[in-house]
PDB file of C-alpha atoms in Angstrom:
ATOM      1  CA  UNK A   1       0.654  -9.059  17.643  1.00 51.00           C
ATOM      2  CA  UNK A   2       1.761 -10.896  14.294  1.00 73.00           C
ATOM      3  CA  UNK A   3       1.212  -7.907  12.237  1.00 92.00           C
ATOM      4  CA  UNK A   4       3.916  -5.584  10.609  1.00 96.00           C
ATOM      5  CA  UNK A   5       4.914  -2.902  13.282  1.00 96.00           C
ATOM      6  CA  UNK A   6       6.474   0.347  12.416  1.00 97.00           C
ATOM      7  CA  UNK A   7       7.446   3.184  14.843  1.00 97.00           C
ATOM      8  CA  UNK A   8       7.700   6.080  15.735  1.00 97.00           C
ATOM      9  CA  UNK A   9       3.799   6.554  14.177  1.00 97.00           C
ATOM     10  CA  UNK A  10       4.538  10.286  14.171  1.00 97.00           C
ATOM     11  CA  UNK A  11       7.461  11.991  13.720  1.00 98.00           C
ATOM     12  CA  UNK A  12       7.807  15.456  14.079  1.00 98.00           C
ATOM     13  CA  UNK A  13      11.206  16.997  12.720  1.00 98.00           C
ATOM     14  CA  UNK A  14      12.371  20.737  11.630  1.00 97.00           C
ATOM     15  CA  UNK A  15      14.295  20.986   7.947  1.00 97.00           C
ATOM     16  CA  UNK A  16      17.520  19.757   7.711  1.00 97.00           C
ATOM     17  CA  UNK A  17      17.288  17.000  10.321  1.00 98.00           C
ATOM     18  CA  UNK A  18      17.297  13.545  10.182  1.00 98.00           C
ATOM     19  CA  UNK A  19      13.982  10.991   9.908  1.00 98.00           C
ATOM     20  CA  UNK A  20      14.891   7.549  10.901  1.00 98.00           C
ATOM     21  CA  UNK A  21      11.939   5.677  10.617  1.00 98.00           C
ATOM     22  CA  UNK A  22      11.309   1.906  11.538  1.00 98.00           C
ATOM     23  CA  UNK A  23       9.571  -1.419  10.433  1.00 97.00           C
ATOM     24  CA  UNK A  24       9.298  -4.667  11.738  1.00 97.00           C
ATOM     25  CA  UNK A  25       8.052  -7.510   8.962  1.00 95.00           C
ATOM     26  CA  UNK A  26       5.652  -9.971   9.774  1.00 93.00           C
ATOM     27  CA  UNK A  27       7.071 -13.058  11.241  1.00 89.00           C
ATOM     28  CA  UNK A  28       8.113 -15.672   8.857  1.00 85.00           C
ATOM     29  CA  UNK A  29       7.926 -12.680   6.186  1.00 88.00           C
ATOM     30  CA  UNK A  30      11.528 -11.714   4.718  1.00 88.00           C
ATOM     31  CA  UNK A  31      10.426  -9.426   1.793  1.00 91.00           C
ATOM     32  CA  UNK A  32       9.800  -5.559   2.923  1.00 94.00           C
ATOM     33  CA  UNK A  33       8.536  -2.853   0.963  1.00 95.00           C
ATOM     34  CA  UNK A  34       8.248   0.930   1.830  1.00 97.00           C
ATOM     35  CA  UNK A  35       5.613   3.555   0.105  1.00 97.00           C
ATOM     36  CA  UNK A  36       4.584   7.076   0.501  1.00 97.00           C
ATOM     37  CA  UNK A  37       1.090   8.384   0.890  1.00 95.00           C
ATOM     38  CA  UNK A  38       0.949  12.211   0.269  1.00 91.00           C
ATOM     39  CA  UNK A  39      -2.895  13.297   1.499  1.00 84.00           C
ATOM     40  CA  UNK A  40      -5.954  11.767  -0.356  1.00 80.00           C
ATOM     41  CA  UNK A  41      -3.183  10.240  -2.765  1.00 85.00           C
ATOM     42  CA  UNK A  42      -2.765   6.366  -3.044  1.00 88.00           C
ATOM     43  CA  UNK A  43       0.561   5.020  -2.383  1.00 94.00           C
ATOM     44  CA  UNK A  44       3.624   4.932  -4.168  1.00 95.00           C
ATOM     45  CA  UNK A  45       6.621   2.773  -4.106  1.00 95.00           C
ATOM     46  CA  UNK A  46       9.656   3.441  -2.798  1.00 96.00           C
ATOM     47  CA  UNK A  47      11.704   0.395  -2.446  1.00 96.00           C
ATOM     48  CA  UNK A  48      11.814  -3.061  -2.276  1.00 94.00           C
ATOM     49  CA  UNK A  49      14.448  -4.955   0.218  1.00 93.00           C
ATOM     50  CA  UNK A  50      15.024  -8.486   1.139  1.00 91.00           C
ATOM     51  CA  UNK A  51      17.364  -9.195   4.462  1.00 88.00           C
ATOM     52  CA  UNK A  52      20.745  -7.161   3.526  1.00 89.00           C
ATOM     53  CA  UNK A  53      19.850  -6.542  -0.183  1.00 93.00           C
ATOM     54  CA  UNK A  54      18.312  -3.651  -1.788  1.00 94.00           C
ATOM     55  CA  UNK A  55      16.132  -5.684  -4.841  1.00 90.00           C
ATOM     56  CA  UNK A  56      14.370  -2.389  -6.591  1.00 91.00           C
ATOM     57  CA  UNK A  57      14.730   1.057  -5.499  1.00 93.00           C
ATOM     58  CA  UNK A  58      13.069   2.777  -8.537  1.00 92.00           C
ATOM     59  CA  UNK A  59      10.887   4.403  -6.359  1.00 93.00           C
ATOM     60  CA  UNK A  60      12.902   6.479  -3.940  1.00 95.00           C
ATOM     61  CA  UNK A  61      14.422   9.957  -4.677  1.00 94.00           C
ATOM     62  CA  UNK A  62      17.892   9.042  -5.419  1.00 91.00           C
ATOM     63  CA  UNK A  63      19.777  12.413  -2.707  1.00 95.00           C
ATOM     64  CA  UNK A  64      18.718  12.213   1.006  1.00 97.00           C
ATOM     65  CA  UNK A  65      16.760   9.090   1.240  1.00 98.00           C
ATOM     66  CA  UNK A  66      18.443   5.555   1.866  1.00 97.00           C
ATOM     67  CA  UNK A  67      17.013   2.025   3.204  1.00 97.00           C
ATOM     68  CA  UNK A  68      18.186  -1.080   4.462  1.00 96.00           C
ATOM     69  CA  UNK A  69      17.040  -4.528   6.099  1.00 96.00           C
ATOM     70  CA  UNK A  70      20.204  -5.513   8.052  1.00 93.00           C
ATOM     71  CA  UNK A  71      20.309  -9.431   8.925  1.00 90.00           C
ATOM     72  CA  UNK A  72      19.129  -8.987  12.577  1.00 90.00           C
ATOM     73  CA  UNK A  73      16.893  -5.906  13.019  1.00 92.00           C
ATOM     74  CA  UNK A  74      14.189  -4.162  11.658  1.00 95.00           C
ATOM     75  CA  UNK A  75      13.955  -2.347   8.398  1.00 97.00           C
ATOM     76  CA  UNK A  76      15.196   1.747   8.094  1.00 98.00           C
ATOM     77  CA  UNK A  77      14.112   4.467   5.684  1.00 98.00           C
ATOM     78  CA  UNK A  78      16.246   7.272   6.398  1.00 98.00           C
ATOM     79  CA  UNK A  79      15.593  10.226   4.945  1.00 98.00           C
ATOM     80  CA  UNK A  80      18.441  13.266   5.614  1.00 98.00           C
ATOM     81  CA  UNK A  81      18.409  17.036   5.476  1.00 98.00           C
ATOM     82  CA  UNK A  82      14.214  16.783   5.475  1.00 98.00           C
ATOM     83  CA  UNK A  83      12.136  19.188   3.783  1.00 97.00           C
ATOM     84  CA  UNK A  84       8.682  20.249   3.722  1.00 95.00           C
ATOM     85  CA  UNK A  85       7.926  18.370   0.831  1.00 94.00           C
ATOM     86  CA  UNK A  86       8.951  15.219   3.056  1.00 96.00           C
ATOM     87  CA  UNK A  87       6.126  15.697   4.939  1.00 96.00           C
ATOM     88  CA  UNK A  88       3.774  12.550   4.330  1.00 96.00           C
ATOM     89  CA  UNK A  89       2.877   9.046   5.356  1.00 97.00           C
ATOM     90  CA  UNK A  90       4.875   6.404   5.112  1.00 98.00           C
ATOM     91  CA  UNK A  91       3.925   2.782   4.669  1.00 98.00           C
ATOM     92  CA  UNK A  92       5.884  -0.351   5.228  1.00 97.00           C
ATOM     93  CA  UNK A  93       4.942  -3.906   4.078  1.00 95.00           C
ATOM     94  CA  UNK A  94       6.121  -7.173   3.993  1.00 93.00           C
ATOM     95  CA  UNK A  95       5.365 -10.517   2.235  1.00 90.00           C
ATOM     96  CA  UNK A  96       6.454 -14.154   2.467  1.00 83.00           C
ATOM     97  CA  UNK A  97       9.516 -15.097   0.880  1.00 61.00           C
ATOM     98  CA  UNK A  98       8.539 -17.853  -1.778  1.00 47.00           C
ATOM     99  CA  UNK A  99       5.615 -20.139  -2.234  1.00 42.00           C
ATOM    100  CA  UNK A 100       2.010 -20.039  -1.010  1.00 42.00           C
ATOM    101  CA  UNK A 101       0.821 -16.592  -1.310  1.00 51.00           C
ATOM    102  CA  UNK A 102       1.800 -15.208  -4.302  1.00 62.00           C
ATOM    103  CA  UNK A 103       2.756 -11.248  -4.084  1.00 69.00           C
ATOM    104  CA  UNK A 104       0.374 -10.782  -0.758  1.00 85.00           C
ATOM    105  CA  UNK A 105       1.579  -7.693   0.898  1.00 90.00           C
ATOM    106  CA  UNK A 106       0.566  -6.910   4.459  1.00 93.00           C
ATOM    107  CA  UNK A 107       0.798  -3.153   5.774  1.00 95.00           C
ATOM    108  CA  UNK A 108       1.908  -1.537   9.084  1.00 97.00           C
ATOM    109  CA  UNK A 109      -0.102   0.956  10.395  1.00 96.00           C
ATOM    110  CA  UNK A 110       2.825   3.732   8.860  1.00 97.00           C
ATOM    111  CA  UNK A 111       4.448   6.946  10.207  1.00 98.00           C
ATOM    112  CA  UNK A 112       2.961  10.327   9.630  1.00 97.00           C
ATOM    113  CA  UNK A 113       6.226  12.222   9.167  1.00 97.00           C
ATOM    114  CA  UNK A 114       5.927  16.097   9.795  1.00 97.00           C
ATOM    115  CA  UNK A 115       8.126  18.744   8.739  1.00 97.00           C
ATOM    116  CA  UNK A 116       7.891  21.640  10.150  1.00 95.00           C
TER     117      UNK A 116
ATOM    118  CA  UNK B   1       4.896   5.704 -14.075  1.00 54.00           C
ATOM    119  CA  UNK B   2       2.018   3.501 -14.771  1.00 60.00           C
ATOM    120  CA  UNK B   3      -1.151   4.287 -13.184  1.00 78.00           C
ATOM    121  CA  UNK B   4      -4.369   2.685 -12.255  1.00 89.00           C
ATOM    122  CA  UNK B   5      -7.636   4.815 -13.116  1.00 93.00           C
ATOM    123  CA  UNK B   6      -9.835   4.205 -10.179  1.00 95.00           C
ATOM    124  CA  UNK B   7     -13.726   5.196 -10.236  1.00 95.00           C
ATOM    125  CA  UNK B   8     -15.812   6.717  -8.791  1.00 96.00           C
ATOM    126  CA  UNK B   9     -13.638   8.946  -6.470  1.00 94.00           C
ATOM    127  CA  UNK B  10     -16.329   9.153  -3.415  1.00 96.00           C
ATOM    128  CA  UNK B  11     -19.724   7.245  -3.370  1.00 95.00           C
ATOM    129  CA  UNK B  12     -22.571   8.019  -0.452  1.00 96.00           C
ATOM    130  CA  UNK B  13     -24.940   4.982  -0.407  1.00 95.00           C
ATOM    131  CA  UNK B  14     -27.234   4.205   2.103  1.00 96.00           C
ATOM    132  CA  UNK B  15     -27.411   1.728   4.586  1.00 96.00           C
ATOM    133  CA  UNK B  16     -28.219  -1.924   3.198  1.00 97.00           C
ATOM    134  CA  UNK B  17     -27.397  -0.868  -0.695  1.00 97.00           C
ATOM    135  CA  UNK B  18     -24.799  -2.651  -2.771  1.00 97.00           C
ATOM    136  CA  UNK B  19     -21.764  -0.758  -3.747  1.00 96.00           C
ATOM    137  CA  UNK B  20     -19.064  -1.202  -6.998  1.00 97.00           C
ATOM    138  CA  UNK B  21     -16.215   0.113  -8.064  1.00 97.00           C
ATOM    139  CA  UNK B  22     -13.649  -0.399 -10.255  1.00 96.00           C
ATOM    140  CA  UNK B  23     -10.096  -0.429 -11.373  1.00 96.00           C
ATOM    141  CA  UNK B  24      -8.366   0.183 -15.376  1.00 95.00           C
ATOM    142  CA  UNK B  25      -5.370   0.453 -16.768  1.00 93.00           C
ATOM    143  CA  UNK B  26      -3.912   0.821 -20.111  1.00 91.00           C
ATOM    144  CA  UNK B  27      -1.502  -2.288 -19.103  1.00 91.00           C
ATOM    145  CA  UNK B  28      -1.473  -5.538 -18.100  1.00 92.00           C
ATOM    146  CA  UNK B  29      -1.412  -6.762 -14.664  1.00 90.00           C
ATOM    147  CA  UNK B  30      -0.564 -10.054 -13.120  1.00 87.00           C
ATOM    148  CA  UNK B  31      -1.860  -9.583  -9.636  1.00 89.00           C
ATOM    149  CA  UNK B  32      -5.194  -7.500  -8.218  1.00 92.00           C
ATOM    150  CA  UNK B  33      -5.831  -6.232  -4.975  1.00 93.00           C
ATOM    151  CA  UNK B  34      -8.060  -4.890  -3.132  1.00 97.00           C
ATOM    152  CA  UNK B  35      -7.310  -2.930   0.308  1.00 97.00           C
ATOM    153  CA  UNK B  36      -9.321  -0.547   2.649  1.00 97.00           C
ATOM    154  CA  UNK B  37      -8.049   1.864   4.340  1.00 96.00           C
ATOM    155  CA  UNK B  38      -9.261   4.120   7.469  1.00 94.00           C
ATOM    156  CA  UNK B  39      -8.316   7.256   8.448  1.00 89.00           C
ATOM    157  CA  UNK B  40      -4.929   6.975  10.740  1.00 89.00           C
ATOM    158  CA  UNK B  41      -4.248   3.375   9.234  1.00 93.00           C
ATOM    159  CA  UNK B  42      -2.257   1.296   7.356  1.00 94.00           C
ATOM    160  CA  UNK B  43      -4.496  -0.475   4.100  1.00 95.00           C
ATOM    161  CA  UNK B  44      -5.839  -4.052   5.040  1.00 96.00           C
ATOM    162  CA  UNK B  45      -5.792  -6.291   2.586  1.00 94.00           C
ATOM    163  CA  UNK B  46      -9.446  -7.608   1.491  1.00 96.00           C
ATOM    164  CA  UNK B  47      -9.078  -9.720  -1.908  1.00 95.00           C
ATOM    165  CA  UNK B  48      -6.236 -10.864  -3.946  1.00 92.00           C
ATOM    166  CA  UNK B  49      -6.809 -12.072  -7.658  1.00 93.00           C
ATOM    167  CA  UNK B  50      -4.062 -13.540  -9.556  1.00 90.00           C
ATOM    168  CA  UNK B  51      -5.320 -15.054 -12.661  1.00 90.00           C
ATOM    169  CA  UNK B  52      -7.522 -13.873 -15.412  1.00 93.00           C
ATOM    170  CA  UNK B  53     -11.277 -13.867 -15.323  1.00 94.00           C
ATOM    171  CA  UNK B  54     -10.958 -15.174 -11.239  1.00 94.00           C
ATOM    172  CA  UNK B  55     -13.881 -14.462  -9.268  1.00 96.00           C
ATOM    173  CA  UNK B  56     -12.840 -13.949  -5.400  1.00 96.00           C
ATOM    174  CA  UNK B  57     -15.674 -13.409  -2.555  1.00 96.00           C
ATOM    175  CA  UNK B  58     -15.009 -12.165   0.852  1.00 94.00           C
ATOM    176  CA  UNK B  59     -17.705 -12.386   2.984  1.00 96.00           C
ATOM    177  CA  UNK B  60     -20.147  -9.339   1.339  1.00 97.00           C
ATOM    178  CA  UNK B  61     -17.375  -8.277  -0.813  1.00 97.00           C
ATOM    179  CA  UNK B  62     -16.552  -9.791  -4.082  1.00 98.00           C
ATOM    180  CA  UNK B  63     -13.793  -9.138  -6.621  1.00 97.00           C
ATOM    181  CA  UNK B  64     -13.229 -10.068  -9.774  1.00 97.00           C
ATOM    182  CA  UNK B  65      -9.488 -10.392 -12.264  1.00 95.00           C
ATOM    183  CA  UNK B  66     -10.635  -8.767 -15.730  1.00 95.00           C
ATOM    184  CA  UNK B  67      -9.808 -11.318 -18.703  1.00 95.00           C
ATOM    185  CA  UNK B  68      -8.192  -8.482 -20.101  1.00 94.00           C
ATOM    186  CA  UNK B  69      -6.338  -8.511 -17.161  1.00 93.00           C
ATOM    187  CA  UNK B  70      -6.207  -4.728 -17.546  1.00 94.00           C
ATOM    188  CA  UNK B  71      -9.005  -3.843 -15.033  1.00 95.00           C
ATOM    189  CA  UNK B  72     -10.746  -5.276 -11.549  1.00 97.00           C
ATOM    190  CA  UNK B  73     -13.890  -4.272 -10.491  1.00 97.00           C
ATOM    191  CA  UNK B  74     -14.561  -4.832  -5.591  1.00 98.00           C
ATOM    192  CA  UNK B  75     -18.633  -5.385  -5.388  1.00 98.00           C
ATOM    193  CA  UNK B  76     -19.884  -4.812  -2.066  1.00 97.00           C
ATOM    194  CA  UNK B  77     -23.220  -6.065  -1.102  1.00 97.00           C
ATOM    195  CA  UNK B  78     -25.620  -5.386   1.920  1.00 97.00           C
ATOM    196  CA  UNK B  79     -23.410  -2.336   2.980  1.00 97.00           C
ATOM    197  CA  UNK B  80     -23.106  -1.583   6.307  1.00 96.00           C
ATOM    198  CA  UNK B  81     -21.529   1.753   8.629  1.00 95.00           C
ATOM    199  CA  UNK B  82     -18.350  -0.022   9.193  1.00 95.00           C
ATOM    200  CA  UNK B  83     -17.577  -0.272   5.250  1.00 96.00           C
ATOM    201  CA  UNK B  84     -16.990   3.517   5.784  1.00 96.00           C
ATOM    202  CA  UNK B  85     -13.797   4.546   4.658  1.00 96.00           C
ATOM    203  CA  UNK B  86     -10.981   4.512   1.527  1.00 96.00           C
ATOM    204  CA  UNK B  87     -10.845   1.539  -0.945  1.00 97.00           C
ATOM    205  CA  UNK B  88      -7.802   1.131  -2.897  1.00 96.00           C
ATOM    206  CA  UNK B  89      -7.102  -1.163  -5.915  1.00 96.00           C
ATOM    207  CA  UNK B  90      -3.526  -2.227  -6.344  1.00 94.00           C
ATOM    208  CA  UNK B  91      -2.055  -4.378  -9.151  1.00 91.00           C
ATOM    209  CA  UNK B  92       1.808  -5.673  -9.916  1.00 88.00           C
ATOM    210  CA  UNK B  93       2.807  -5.423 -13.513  1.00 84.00           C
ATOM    211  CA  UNK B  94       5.203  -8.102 -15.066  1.00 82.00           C
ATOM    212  CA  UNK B  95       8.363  -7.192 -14.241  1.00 75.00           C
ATOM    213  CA  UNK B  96       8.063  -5.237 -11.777  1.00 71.00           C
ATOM    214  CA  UNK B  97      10.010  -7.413  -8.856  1.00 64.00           C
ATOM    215  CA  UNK B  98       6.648  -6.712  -6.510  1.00 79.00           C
ATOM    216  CA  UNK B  99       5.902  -3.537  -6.067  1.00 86.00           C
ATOM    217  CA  UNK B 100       2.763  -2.616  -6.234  1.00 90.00           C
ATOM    218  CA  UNK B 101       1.030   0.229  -8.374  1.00 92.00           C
ATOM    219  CA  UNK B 102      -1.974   1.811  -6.343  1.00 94.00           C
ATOM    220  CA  UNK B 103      -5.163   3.373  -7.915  1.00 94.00           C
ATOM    221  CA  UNK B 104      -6.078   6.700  -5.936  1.00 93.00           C
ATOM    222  CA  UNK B 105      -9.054   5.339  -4.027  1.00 94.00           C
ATOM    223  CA  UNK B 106     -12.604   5.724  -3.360  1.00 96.00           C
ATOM    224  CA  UNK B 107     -14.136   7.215  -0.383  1.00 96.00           C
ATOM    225  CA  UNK B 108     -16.972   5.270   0.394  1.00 97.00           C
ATOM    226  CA  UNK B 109     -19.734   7.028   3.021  1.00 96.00           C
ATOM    227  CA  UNK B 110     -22.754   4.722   4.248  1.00 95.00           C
ATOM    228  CA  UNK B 111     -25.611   6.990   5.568  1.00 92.00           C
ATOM    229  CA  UNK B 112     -27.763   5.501   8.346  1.00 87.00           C
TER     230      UNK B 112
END
């Protein structure tokens, strides 16, 4: 499977813990992004990361959450201290570095992050 | 934030009927695209426009880059039960190092 892989795809955690979730670019693909879905919303961004660089984080609440695309490894949204409001869906994507394709993203199939 | 007005929010067609619907913004985009989405899933990309007035088919779905390059319309022809499900149009303004700004979607039903 060449696709972008993400896990856990559901994540079930009480308030005040910790979400760690996980994403795995395409191959060849060193541009990841990460949205949120909130239900029969579209997505919104969160943040944009090449390998050990945060690019654009407009999108991400600036207390609790935090990314990062180490060198070796897959991608991590962290979110601390969760809240209800946390709960939602959460997308990542990736797209080729340079050339080619323009600004194709391609999706993972996301984690469904509950708070209870 | 910027935001993409996407219409119509739900359609039921039936079986066989051609489907549109469309994208606008009050800014300009560089990039269009076009994902569907079912329920449980990550969107799949379908059609990517980058350049003003383009014309994109897909199989039975076709897409087109407004020259205004403020709106996009997805046509869908010959609809079928597996078009079921949520449509989203997604542009990148200038600027904007990538990210993508999604419209809200459109639930499409097909009816037998």
């Amino acid at each position: 499977n060449a696709g972008v892989m993400q896990n856990p795809r559901h994540l079930v955690r009480r308030r005040g813990q910790e979400a760690r979730l996980r994403c795995s670019p395409m191959k060849g693909h060193s541009h990841v992004y990460w949205y949120r879905q909130l239900p029969e919303e579209g997505l919104k961004f969160m943040v944009y990361l090449q390998k050990e660089n945060i690019i654009d984080e407009s999108g991400m609440p600036k207390e609790r959450f935090s990314a990062e695309f180490p060198k070796e490894g897959p991608s991590i949204l962290r979110i601390q201290q969760v809240v209800r409001g946390d709960s939602a869906a959460y997308f990542c994507a990736s797209s080729l570095r340079s050339g080619g394709a323009y600004n194709e993203q391609f999706f993972g199939p996301g984690t469904r992050l509950t708070v209870l | 934030g910027q935001q993409l007005n996407q219409s119509p929010q739900s359609m039921f067609i039936q079986e066989g009927e051609d489907v549109s619907m469309n994208c606008t913004s009050s800014s300009i985009f560089n990039t269009w695209l076009w994902y569907k989405q079912d329920p449980g899933e990550g969107p799949v990309l379908l059609i990517a426009l980058y350049k003003a007035g383009e014309l994109t088919s897909n199989g039975r779905l076709t897409a087109q880059f407004g020259i205004t390059r403020k709106d996009s319309f997805l046509n869908i022809s010959a609809s079928i039960p597996s078009d079921v499900g949520i449509y989203f149009c997604a542009g990148q303004l200038p600027g904007s190092a990538r990210q993508l700004t999604f419209g809200s979607g459109t639930q499409l039903t097909v009816l037998p």
